[in-house]
Amino acid sequence: CSTASGLGPFKTMEEILKRTVAPLPTYEMRDKSPPPPESSSVEFMHFYKGLEKEEKMDFLDKLSQDFGVDHKGVSELAGKVAETQLRDLATVLQVEDRLRYSLTPRYRQLLSHISRVEGGVKFLVDLRADVIEIISSKASESPHIRDLNGTLKGLLSEWFSVGLLRLERITWQSPCEILQKISQYEAVHPVRNWTDIKRRVGPYRRCYAFTHASMPGEPLVVLHVALTEDISNNIQAIVREFATLDSEEDVNKINSAVFYSISSTQAGLQGVELGNYLIKRVVRKLQGEFPHLSQFSSLSPIPGFCAWLQGLLGPQRKEGRGAGLLTEQEWREVEEATGARDTAADALRRLLAGGEWVRSERLARALEPALMRLCAWYLYGEKRRGYALNPVANFHLQNGATMWRLNWQADTSPRGVAGSCGVMVNYRYFLQETSANSAAYLQTKAVAASDQILGLVSQFQKNSKL
Amino acid sequence: CSTASGLGPFKTMEEILKRTVAPLPTYEMRDKSPPPPESSSVEFMHFYKGLEKEEKMDFLDKLSQDFGVDHKGVSELAGKVAETQLRDLATVLQVEDRLRYSLTPRYRQLLSHISRVEGGVKFLVDLRADVIEIISSKASESPHIRDLNGTLKGLLSEWFSVGLLRLERITWQSPCEILQKISQYEAVHPVRNWTDIKRRVGPYRRCYAFTHASMPGEPLVVLHVALTEDISNNIQAIVREFATLDSEEDVNKINSAVFYSISSTQAGLQGVELGNYLIKRVVRKLQGEFPHLSQFSSLSPIPGFCAWLQGLLGPQRKEGRGAGLLTEQEWREVEEATGARDTAADALRRLLAGGEWVRSERLARALEPALMRLCAWYLYGEKRRGYALNPVANFHLQNGATMWRLNWQADTSPRGVAGSCGVMVNYRYFLQETSANSAAYLQTKAVAASDQILGLVSQFQKNSKL
Amino acid sequence: CSTASGLGPFKTMEEILKRTVAPLPTYEMRDKSPPPPESSSVEFMHFYKGLEKEEKMDFLDKLSQDFGVDHKGVSELAGKVAETQLRDLATVLQVEDRLRYSLTPRYRQLLSHISRVEGGVKFLVDLRADVIEIISSKASESPHIRDLNGTLKGLLSEWFSVGLLRLERITWQSPCEILQKISQYEAVHPVRNWTDIKRRVGPYRRCYAFTHASMPGEPLVVLHVALTEDISNNIQAIVREFATLDSEEDVNKINSAVFYSISSTQAGLQGVELGNYLIKRVVRKLQGEFPHLSQFSSLSPIPGFCAWLQGLLGPQRKEGRGAGLLTEQEWREVEEATGARDTAADALRRLLAGGEWVRSERLARALEPALMRLCAWYLYGEKRRGYALNPVANFHLQNGATMWRLNWQADTSPRGVAGSCGVMVNYRYFLQETSANSAAYLQTKAVAASDQILGLVSQFQKNSKL
Amino acid sequence: CSTASGLGPFKTMEEILKRTVAPLPTYEMRDKSPPPPESSSVEFMHFYKGLEKEEKMDFLDKLSQDFGVDHKGVSELAGKVAETQLRDLATVLQVEDRLRYSLTPRYRQLLSHISRVEGGVKFLVDLRADVIEIISSKASESPHIRDLNGTLKGLLSEWFSVGLLRLERITWQSPCEILQKISQYEAVHPVRNWTDIKRRVGPYRRCYAFTHASMPGEPLVVLHVALTEDISNNIQAIVREFATLDSEEDVNKINSAVFYSISSTQAGLQGVELGNYLIKRVVRKLQGEFPHLSQFSSLSPIPGFCAWLQGLLGPQRKEGRGAGLLTEQEWREVEEATGARDTAADALRRLLAGGEWVRSERLARALEPALMRLCAWYLYGEKRRGYALNPVANFHLQNGATMWRLNWQADTSPRGVAGSCGVMVNYRYFLQETSANSAAYLQTKAVAASDQILGLVSQFQKNSKL
C-alpha cells in the first residue's frame, strides 16, 4: 500500500515520479536516447492504480506541475526567435523546431512509453477520465492539470485516429463478452434481458461499434440502427417489437435507417471525435448494403427537457403563469383537468412530476400543443455559449444533421415521460448538406431546422415572455 | 492528367494545394472547426499519386514551403513569452500553449485528416518514403522538406506506436498473401521457392511480424528465428536444412533462439522504432512458450565488410602491403597460393573479388586469421559519427546486444562470400544487460563485446598501421 | 396447407410419398442411378414440417410400412443363399451382397438424400425425435416404425461419428448465440442470468461441447467442468461461487476435474454415443493443459431418489415402518422431531415432501444416516433389466466410472432437496480402470463401487426387509 | 519393424488382426458392447502404416478373408426367413433385421472405430486407395477384397455425405498450406509459380473446394472457374492472362461461368460423388453473387484423343489410309505438306507425335476439319460398356451436361497439343435440363449433344469405314 511507509505517500510519490518520469533528452540527443525500461512504465501504472481517489489528485497535481515544460528553456528559445527573424529561413526553421521541442512537457515522454506497454493505452484513457473529473468537479484549479489534459487529449486523438479504428458489426454471433458490454453501456433505452439484446442485433436492426487494436473486446462507441419503411416516431416500436425477431429481412421494406441510440463508453475519450465518424462510416456501410436506402435520421431522447421546464415552473420563479409558457386557454384546461386547488403552475409541475397524465387521454390532448411548443424552444432556442444547451442536439448539429421532427408520445416508458414528457426528436441526416450544416453550426452557430420545428418555435415566441 | 492543361502542372498544383490544405483555425476556434470534407483528402491523395517523380518533388517543395508554419505569428507569440515571464503561471502556460499551437505547420492538419481516409495511413507512409528519398538523394536542400519529414515522422511515430501494433506469428497456415510478401521482403537470405518459405515457418523455426490495423495484410517488420541447441554459427544450416521439415519439435533440443533475419518493409517508417520492439516482444513470447530457453542471439550478415576491405587494398591506396593489414607471413602465403605476379595486395584483392578461394582449403586456412582480425576491427572499430559504421551492428548495439562471436565460413553462399568473405557475426542478447548496454552505447558510444571480439581487435591493432 | 384438399391429407400423403420416395434401383443399377432431384427432398421436408402431430404419426406409419423392405425379394434371395452354400466363395459373397442390398428399406435412400440438403441433417435428427416419441409413448406399436427408428439410428450414428464432431471450448468470448443455448439447455443446475453463465465459463471452470459441421452453432452435448483442489462435495460451491470470477487461475490449486453437468440437447440422437466420447476427449484435453491433474470425477444429481423413497413410504404400501427403511431408533427420532400425530411413515413422507427439514439441524442430523443408506441402495441396488435404474448412474457406469462417494447436503437448492434430499454422488473416473469397468458393467452388470458406497449398501441390507 | 521377428510378418499379422479386430457382438448384445479401447484402432493403424506395399496386400487379404462375414450364420438365418414368410410381419421384420446384422463383416466395426480416432478417417481414405489399386492392378483377384472395398465405400459415402462437407472459397488470403496443395493437385493446367496461382484466385476467377471436418486443411475436390463475357474457347486466355490481375471486377462483364479445371485429390474417395455436388453448389453460389449470370459451361481437356488417333494410324493397323479417317483430298494435303516419302498414315502419325504442325499455319488449316471430325467422334461415339470412353466426357455427361462445342487450337501448350491436338471441348450446363440429361445418360446411355457436335459426328460417319 502506498501509504504504508511512515513518511507518507507524498514522499513516495515524489520518489516514484523522479524514478519513472525521465528527464527530456537535450534537443541534440532526442533521437539517440533509448526508451526508458518498460519497468518504469509498469511501476508508474501499478503505483497509480493503487492510490485512493484523493491521492490520485495530489499525484496528478505533482506530475503536471513538477514534470511539465521547462519554462526557462522556453523563454530563452523564444528570445532567440526574435533575434533570428532576419536570418536565413533554414536558421529560422531550426530555432522554431528547437522551440517546439522545448514546449514538450517532460511527462509527455512517459505517457508515450506507457502506451507501448500492455494495457497502457487503456490506462491512459482511464487516467484522462480522472483528469477530466478533477477539472469538471473543480477539485483542482491548477492550470497544469489543464495542460496535462491537453497533452493527453492530443496523444489520444492520434492513437484513436479514425484510420486506426475498426468498424465491427455486432450480431447474435458476436462474442458474449461484447454483447454483455453493449447491454451495459446502453443507457438510453436500457436492455433488460437476452431477448432485448437479441432483438437489437436481429433482423431489421443493426448494431455497430468502433473497436481499437490496443483495447481488444472493448467497444468504444456503439450505434444502434433500425431499418424501417418510414422514419420512426416511436421508440417502443423499435426496442419492444419482437414480431419480426425470427423473420428474414425484406429488402423492399427498408427505406430508412434510424439511429436510435449512440453511446460513448470511455469517459477518457471526451473530445476525441468518434461518434461523428461512426455515423458516417455506418451510413456508407448501409448504402453499400442497401443501395436504394435514402433516409437517414436519428430518433433521439431529449434529456433535460422536463428538468428545464420544471425549473421554469418552480415556486421560486416569478414567471409561473405569467411567463406565457401556456396560453390562458391551456392554463384553464390544466386547472379543470387537475381540479387544481393551488396555482395552475404548481398543478402543472406536480402533474409533470407524477407522469400519470400520460395515461389520461384528455390531459395528454390538452398538454400536447404547449409541450411540443416548449420542447421545440428548449431544443432550438436554449443555448450555452451560443451552442445548443441540449447535449444530444449539440452532438447531431455538430455532425451536420437537421433538427427535423418532434414526435409526441414517442417514448411512453416511465423514463421517457419523466425525462422529456414522452417527446422524442428526429435529427435527420441529409447527406448532401451535413458538411455545410456542420460548418455553419460550428462557425456561426446557425441551427438547421425543419418547418415543423421552426413553426413550433415561432408559436412559442409569440406567447412567451421569457 | 495533371499536365494536360496548357498552364502546366504548377498552376494546378497551387490550386490543388489551396483547395485541399485548409488554413489552420485560430487558437480559439481550434476545437470548433469541423474536419474538412473527406473529399479534400481524397483529392490530394489522388492528385499526388498521379504525379511523375519530378513533379512530386516540386509538389512537396511547395507544400512544405507555402503551407508550413506562420513564422510571423510564431515570432509575435515568442515575443509575448518574454513579457509574461513575471506574470502568474496560468498566464505563462496559456501563452506557451498558444505558442505551441502556432508552431503547427498548416499542412499537419491535412496529414492528420488523410490518416482517417481509407488507405490514408499507407499513403502517408509512402509519402514519407518519397520525402526521405528526396533528402537522402540531396535532390532538394530545402529546410522545409526536412520540417515536413519531421512532422511526418512525429505523426507516424504516434500511429505506429507499439501499443497499436499486432504481433502475428506467421505459419504455413497464414494467408498466402502474407507469406508471399514475406518471401519478397526477405532480402538477407533470399527465399527461392515454396519449400524454402515452408522451411522458415516450419518446425524449429518461428517467423513473427508486426502488423497494423490501418494496413491489413501488410507485415511492417519481420523477424525470423531458429530454435536450436546451440547458438548457430552457420546460416546454411538454418535456411537449407530440410531434414526436420516434417518432424515434431522436441522441446528438449531447444536451448537457443537465433534471430537470423530481420527486415523492415516500409521505407517510410525509417526512424520509427519497430525492429527493436519486435525483438523484445518475440523474446517474451518465446520465454512464455519455452520457459527454459536461455540463449538469445542473432546470426547476422556483415554487409560492407568486403567492400571496405577492397577499398583498403585498392590501387589508389598507398597502404597496400605496407599498411599492415596482413602479417608478412600472411602476405607470403597469399603470394605462394596465388603465384602472384603482381603485388600481393592486388593478388589479394582479385582473390577476394573472385570468391573461389572459399573452395580451396589451403587458401581458406591461410586467410582465416587475417580476415577474422580485419572483420572484427571493421565491426568494432570503424565508426560513423562515433557509432558503428556497419548498419546491422549499429542496430543490434542500439538494442543493447553484445558483439559476441565472429563465425568463419558461416555463409558460404556466393552472396555471403562476396559481401563478407563468408563471415557472419552473432550479436547476443543477455537480457539482464541489454538495457544498460543500450544506454551506454547511445550515450557514450561504448560497444559491448566479447573476449573473442576484443582479442581479434587487439591482434589487429598490434599489426595495423591504419 | 396439407389438409386443404377435399380428399384430406391421406390422399396427399400417399401422393407425396410416391413422388418423393424413389424406388430402390435394381442391384445392377445401384451405382448408375443419378440422385433424385434435390426438390424431392425439399418437398418431403416441407410437407412433413407442415403436418400436425397426429398427421405426422400417420405419415411415418405409411412411410415405414409401404416404403420399407421388399420382403418378397428378400425371401427369394434368402432362398438362394442356401443353394449357393456349396459353390465357390465368390458366388457366396455375391449372393450375400445382393441379399444385403435387398434388405435396404426403400426409404433409406430418401433419408440419405435429405442429409445432403441444407438443413437436412437437422431435419432427420428432429424426425427421429418424433419417431422415438411415438415408440416410447406407445402411440404406435407398428414394427415398421421400429425398423425406421433403427435405420435412422444407423445413419445418424455414421454422420455423428466422433471423428466428424468438433470439440469446442465455450468461453465468454464465444458467440452469444451459443452461450444462450447452453444456458437454456442446462437443466441440471439452471442458469439464472449473465453472471451465472459467465461464472460457468470463467476461471477454474471449463465448458466444452461437441458441434457438427451440418448443424453450425448448435451444441450437441455440453459438459461443464470445475477445476478444484479436491473432488467437490457441494454443487453450490461450484455454481454460486463468484469470488474467483475475475481472478487468474493458479495452476497449483488445480488437482481435480469435476464434471458437474452434462446435457444432451438433441432428443433425436438418443443412443448415438456422444456424452461418453465427450468426457473422454475432455479428459485428454485437460491432461494436455494440466499435466499433473490426477483426479477426475463427476458431481452428479440423483434424480428419482425422493420419488422412489416416497413410493416406499406411500399409504398404499404395506412396508411403511415395517419395511426396515429406518431403524427403530431412527423412527423414534422422526416421531419426536415431527411430533407426529399419525404414523411415522406418513410423517416422514410429509417431511420429505415439504423440504423444510433441511433447515433444521436436528432433523437433518437425525435423517442423515438413513437417507444416505437408502440412497446408496437406490443407486447401487435398484435395477431395470439388470442395469442401474437411475439413468445418471447408468450413464457413468457404462462409461466405466466407479460409484465413489455420496455427499450429504451437497445440493441444498429447493430443486436438489425435492429431487434427492440434497444428496449428490461422485462417479469417479479412474482412467486406468474405466475400460475394464465399462466392459464388466455392460456384459456382466457388475457395478464398480467404493468402500463408502458398499458400506452403506451393506448397512441397508442388514436392516431392510425390502 | 514388422519383419524383425524370426517368425516373420505373417505370424505378426495374424496376431495383430486377432487382437485388434474384435468379434461381432451377438445380435442381442449389439447395443450393449462398449467400444473396443482406442488403442486397438491406433495399433492397427500404426502396424499397417509400417508395412511394405507387398505386405499390405497380404494383410488386406487376410483381413478381408478371415474377418469378414460369418457365412454359416448368414446361411442359417437365411433359412429362417423362408420359414417365417407366413408368420406375422413383426416376426418377419425381426428376422430380416437379424439377417441384416449377420451380413455385417466383422471388420466393419473396426473400420467404424478407426474413424473415431484422430487421423482415422484420412487413414481409411488412404486404405481404400490401396484396396482400389490392388483391384485395378489385378494384384489380387480375391472376392473378399472386393467386399472390403464395398464396405469401405459404403462407410466413406456416409462420412463424406454432402451435408457434412464444407464449401470453401479459396482466395489469396487463404492459408498458404491450402494454396500450395491446390497448386500441386492441379494436374490439368499445371501451376508454375506464385503468380500463376495468384491469377487463379484473383479477379474474374473463382476457386472452390470441398473440405471435411475430419481432414482439416485438405481440399477434397477443387473447382476452378473463370468469370467471362462469353463462354471461353481457349485455356491460355484463362490461365496465362495477367492483364486483369490487379483490376476490380466489373460485374457487367460477367455473363458466363467457365469451369476450366476440376480435380479430385483423394484416390480413396473414388465413386463417392463429390465433383458433381461441388459443381451444383458452386452454380448456386455464383447465382447468388451474380443474379444475371446465365451461362454455365466447362472448358475441358480431351485426354486420350491423340493416343486413340495414333492407335488408329499405327503400323500394325490395317486401316491406315483405307479406313477413311481422312478424305482423299486431306491425305493429299498431308503428303504435300510433309513431302512424305512413306505412307501418308505414317507421315500423319509422325506429324502428330511431333507437335510442330501447330506452328505451321498451312498444316493447321489442312488438318483442322479432319481432327475436329475425329475428335467429335472420339468423344461422342467411342464407348466403354456403353458409356463415353473419355473419362472427362463421362463425368460431365453423368452430371447432365450437354456436349456443346469443340474448340480448335484451344490449348496450344505442348501438353495440350500432345494430348488432344490442341482441341478442347465445352460441356455446357443448361440448368433446366441437367437433371433429365443425367437420368437419360445413366439409364439409357443417351448423350446430349449440340448441333455442332452432331454435325461433326455425322461428317465422320459419312467418311469412316471404322
PDB file of C-alpha atoms in Angstrom, chain A residues 336-457:
ATOM      1  CA  GLU A 336     -60.031  21.918 -14.995  1.00  0.00           C
ATOM      2  CA  ALA A 337     -58.309  18.668 -15.549  1.00  0.00           C
ATOM      3  CA  THR A 338     -56.445  18.732 -12.284  1.00  0.00           C
ATOM      4  CA  GLY A 339     -59.075  20.390 -10.188  1.00  0.00           C
ATOM      5  CA  ALA A 340     -56.168  22.486  -9.073  1.00  0.00           C
ATOM      6  CA  ARG A 341     -56.561  24.000  -5.664  1.00  0.00           C
ATOM      7  CA  ASP A 342     -53.353  25.942  -5.825  1.00  0.00           C
ATOM      8  CA  THR A 343     -51.850  27.877  -8.712  1.00  0.00           C
ATOM      9  CA  ALA A 344     -52.001  26.327 -12.128  1.00  0.00           C
ATOM     10  CA  ALA A 345     -48.202  26.422 -12.376  1.00  0.00           C
ATOM     11  CA  ASP A 346     -47.864  24.301  -9.280  1.00  0.00           C
ATOM     12  CA  ALA A 347     -50.544  21.984 -10.546  1.00  0.00           C
ATOM     13  CA  LEU A 348     -48.749  21.585 -13.827  1.00  0.00           C
ATOM     14  CA  ARG A 349     -45.474  20.989 -12.076  1.00  0.00           C
ATOM     15  CA  ARG A 350     -46.899  18.247  -9.948  1.00  0.00           C
ATOM     16  CA  LEU A 351     -48.667  16.790 -12.933  1.00  0.00           C
ATOM     17  CA  LEU A 352     -45.477  16.525 -14.917  1.00  0.00           C
ATOM     18  CA  ALA A 353     -43.517  15.225 -11.957  1.00  0.00           C
ATOM     19  CA  GLY A 354     -46.031  12.435 -11.487  1.00  0.00           C
ATOM     20  CA  GLY A 355     -46.163  11.272 -15.037  1.00  0.00           C
ATOM     21  CA  GLU A 356     -49.631   9.741 -14.811  1.00  0.00           C
ATOM     22  CA  TRP A 357     -51.027  12.399 -17.141  1.00  0.00           C
ATOM     23  CA  VAL A 358     -49.740  10.288 -19.996  1.00  0.00           C
ATOM     24  CA  ARG A 359     -52.398   7.719 -19.327  1.00  0.00           C
ATOM     25  CA  SER A 360     -55.202  10.291 -19.380  1.00  0.00           C
ATOM     26  CA  GLU A 361     -56.207  10.861 -22.943  1.00  0.00           C
ATOM     27  CA  ARG A 362     -57.827  14.151 -22.047  1.00  0.00           C
ATOM     28  CA  LEU A 363     -54.802  15.510 -20.249  1.00  0.00           C
ATOM     29  CA  ALA A 364     -52.452  14.350 -22.915  1.00  0.00           C
ATOM     30  CA  ARG A 365     -54.523  16.054 -25.594  1.00  0.00           C
ATOM     31  CA  ALA A 366     -54.709  19.201 -23.548  1.00  0.00           C
ATOM     32  CA  LEU A 367     -50.976  19.385 -22.918  1.00  0.00           C
ATOM     33  CA  GLU A 368     -49.749  18.389 -26.352  1.00  0.00           C
ATOM     34  CA  PRO A 369     -49.650  21.797 -28.057  1.00  0.00           C
ATOM     35  CA  ALA A 370     -47.926  23.504 -25.159  1.00  0.00           C
ATOM     36  CA  LEU A 371     -45.364  20.795 -24.511  1.00  0.00           C
ATOM     37  CA  MET A 372     -44.467  20.484 -28.163  1.00  0.00           C
ATOM     38  CA  ARG A 373     -44.006  24.232 -28.456  1.00  0.00           C
ATOM     39  CA  LEU A 374     -41.924  24.400 -25.295  1.00  0.00           C
ATOM     40  CA  CYS A 375     -39.847  21.436 -26.300  1.00  0.00           C
ATOM     41  CA  ALA A 376     -39.097  22.912 -29.702  1.00  0.00           C
ATOM     42  CA  TRP A 377     -37.913  26.065 -27.997  1.00  0.00           C
ATOM     43  CA  TYR A 378     -35.860  24.138 -25.475  1.00  0.00           C
ATOM     44  CA  LEU A 379     -34.026  22.356 -28.241  1.00  0.00           C
ATOM     45  CA  TYR A 380     -33.765  25.215 -30.686  1.00  0.00           C
ATOM     46  CA  GLY A 381     -33.605  28.288 -28.545  1.00  0.00           C
ATOM     47  CA  GLU A 382     -31.841  27.400 -25.310  1.00  0.00           C
ATOM     48  CA  LYS A 383     -28.113  27.868 -25.642  1.00  0.00           C
ATOM     49  CA  ARG A 384     -24.838  27.514 -23.777  1.00  0.00           C
ATOM     50  CA  ARG A 385     -22.023  29.674 -25.107  1.00  0.00           C
ATOM     51  CA  GLY A 386     -24.073  30.039 -28.235  1.00  0.00           C
ATOM     52  CA  TYR A 387     -24.443  26.336 -28.946  1.00  0.00           C
ATOM     53  CA  ALA A 388     -27.442  24.156 -28.197  1.00  0.00           C
ATOM     54  CA  LEU A 389     -27.845  23.587 -24.482  1.00  0.00           C
ATOM     55  CA  ASN A 390     -29.175  20.073 -25.007  1.00  0.00           C
ATOM     56  CA  PRO A 391     -26.133  17.811 -25.446  1.00  0.00           C
ATOM     57  CA  VAL A 392     -27.780  15.390 -27.845  1.00  0.00           C
ATOM     58  CA  ALA A 393     -28.930  18.254 -30.054  1.00  0.00           C
ATOM     59  CA  ASN A 394     -25.452  19.736 -29.910  1.00  0.00           C
ATOM     60  CA  PHE A 395     -23.917  16.421 -30.979  1.00  0.00           C
ATOM     61  CA  HIS A 396     -26.136  15.924 -34.012  1.00  0.00           C
ATOM     62  CA  LEU A 397     -25.992  19.591 -35.063  1.00  0.00           C
ATOM     63  CA  GLN A 398     -22.196  19.442 -34.949  1.00  0.00           C
ATOM     64  CA  ASN A 399     -22.436  16.412 -37.213  1.00  0.00           C
ATOM     65  CA  GLY A 400     -24.450  18.490 -39.659  1.00  0.00           C
ATOM     66  CA  ALA A 401     -27.869  16.981 -39.043  1.00  0.00           C
ATOM     67  CA  THR A 402     -31.098  18.946 -39.339  1.00  0.00           C
ATOM     68  CA  MET A 403     -33.471  19.272 -36.369  1.00  0.00           C
ATOM     69  CA  TRP A 404     -36.297  17.633 -38.233  1.00  0.00           C
ATOM     70  CA  ARG A 405     -39.336  16.440 -36.330  1.00  0.00           C
ATOM     71  CA  LEU A 406     -40.692  16.441 -32.801  1.00  0.00           C
ATOM     72  CA  ASN A 407     -42.686  13.283 -32.014  1.00  0.00           C
ATOM     73  CA  TRP A 408     -45.488  13.333 -29.435  1.00  0.00           C
ATOM     74  CA  GLN A 409     -45.736  10.244 -27.193  1.00  0.00           C
ATOM     75  CA  ALA A 410     -42.690   8.780 -28.780  1.00  0.00           C
ATOM     76  CA  ASP A 411     -41.291   7.327 -25.575  1.00  0.00           C
ATOM     77  CA  THR A 412     -44.019   6.429 -23.127  1.00  0.00           C
ATOM     78  CA  SER A 413     -41.760   4.483 -20.803  1.00  0.00           C
ATOM     79  CA  PRO A 414     -41.563   5.951 -17.274  1.00  0.00           C
ATOM     80  CA  ARG A 415     -38.043   7.066 -18.078  1.00  0.00           C
ATOM     81  CA  GLY A 416     -39.164   8.795 -21.271  1.00  0.00           C
ATOM     82  CA  VAL A 417     -42.093  10.518 -19.625  1.00  0.00           C
ATOM     83  CA  ALA A 418     -40.009  11.686 -16.676  1.00  0.00           C
ATOM     84  CA  GLY A 419     -37.177  12.947 -18.858  1.00  0.00           C
ATOM     85  CA  SER A 420     -38.896  14.613 -21.770  1.00  0.00           C
ATOM     86  CA  CYS A 421     -42.670  14.274 -21.265  1.00  0.00           C
ATOM     87  CA  GLY A 422     -42.543  11.404 -23.735  1.00  0.00           C
ATOM     88  CA  VAL A 423     -41.374  13.620 -26.597  1.00  0.00           C
ATOM     89  CA  MET A 424     -38.534  12.495 -28.873  1.00  0.00           C
ATOM     90  CA  VAL A 425     -36.903  14.200 -31.801  1.00  0.00           C
ATOM     91  CA  ASN A 426     -35.526  13.120 -35.154  1.00  0.00           C
ATOM     92  CA  TYR A 427     -32.278  14.708 -36.257  1.00  0.00           C
ATOM     93  CA  ARG A 428     -32.206  13.985 -39.916  1.00  0.00           C
ATOM     94  CA  TYR A 429     -29.060  13.497 -41.955  1.00  0.00           C
ATOM     95  CA  PHE A 430     -29.473  14.917 -45.435  1.00  0.00           C
ATOM     96  CA  LEU A 431     -26.194  13.602 -46.745  1.00  0.00           C
ATOM     97  CA  GLN A 432     -25.695  16.384 -49.264  1.00  0.00           C
ATOM     98  CA  GLU A 433     -25.993  19.030 -46.593  1.00  0.00           C
ATOM     99  CA  THR A 434     -24.312  17.706 -43.487  1.00  0.00           C
ATOM    100  CA  SER A 435     -20.932  19.139 -44.379  1.00  0.00           C
ATOM    101  CA  ALA A 436     -22.235  22.654 -44.879  1.00  0.00           C
ATOM    102  CA  ASN A 437     -24.567  22.424 -41.900  1.00  0.00           C
ATOM    103  CA  SER A 438     -21.769  21.307 -39.651  1.00  0.00           C
ATOM    104  CA  ALA A 439     -19.503  24.173 -40.681  1.00  0.00           C
ATOM    105  CA  ALA A 440     -22.311  26.705 -40.327  1.00  0.00           C
ATOM    106  CA  TYR A 441     -23.231  25.471 -36.872  1.00  0.00           C
ATOM    107  CA  LEU A 442     -19.698  25.362 -35.564  1.00  0.00           C
ATOM    108  CA  GLN A 443     -18.657  28.679 -37.016  1.00  0.00           C
ATOM    109  CA  THR A 444     -21.802  30.796 -36.965  1.00  0.00           C
ATOM    110  CA  LYS A 445     -23.902  28.753 -34.550  1.00  0.00           C
ATOM    111  CA  ALA A 446     -26.690  28.548 -37.092  1.00  0.00           C
ATOM    112  CA  VAL A 447     -29.097  25.685 -36.451  1.00  0.00           C
ATOM    113  CA  ALA A 448     -30.610  23.858 -39.417  1.00  0.00           C
ATOM    114  CA  ALA A 449     -34.234  23.078 -38.632  1.00  0.00           C
ATOM    115  CA  SER A 450     -37.346  21.900 -40.454  1.00  0.00           C
ATOM    116  CA  ASP A 451     -40.544  23.867 -40.932  1.00  0.00           C
ATOM    117  CA  GLN A 452     -42.258  21.862 -38.189  1.00  0.00           C
ATOM    118  CA  ILE A 453     -39.619  22.889 -35.671  1.00  0.00           C
ATOM    119  CA  LEU A 454     -39.478  26.487 -36.840  1.00  0.00           C
ATOM    120  CA  GLY A 455     -43.270  26.714 -36.716  1.00  0.00           C
ATOM    121  CA  LEU A 456     -43.375  25.462 -33.131  1.00  0.00           C
ATOM    122  CA  VAL A 457     -40.589  27.837 -32.161  1.00  0.00           C
TER     123      VAL A 457
END
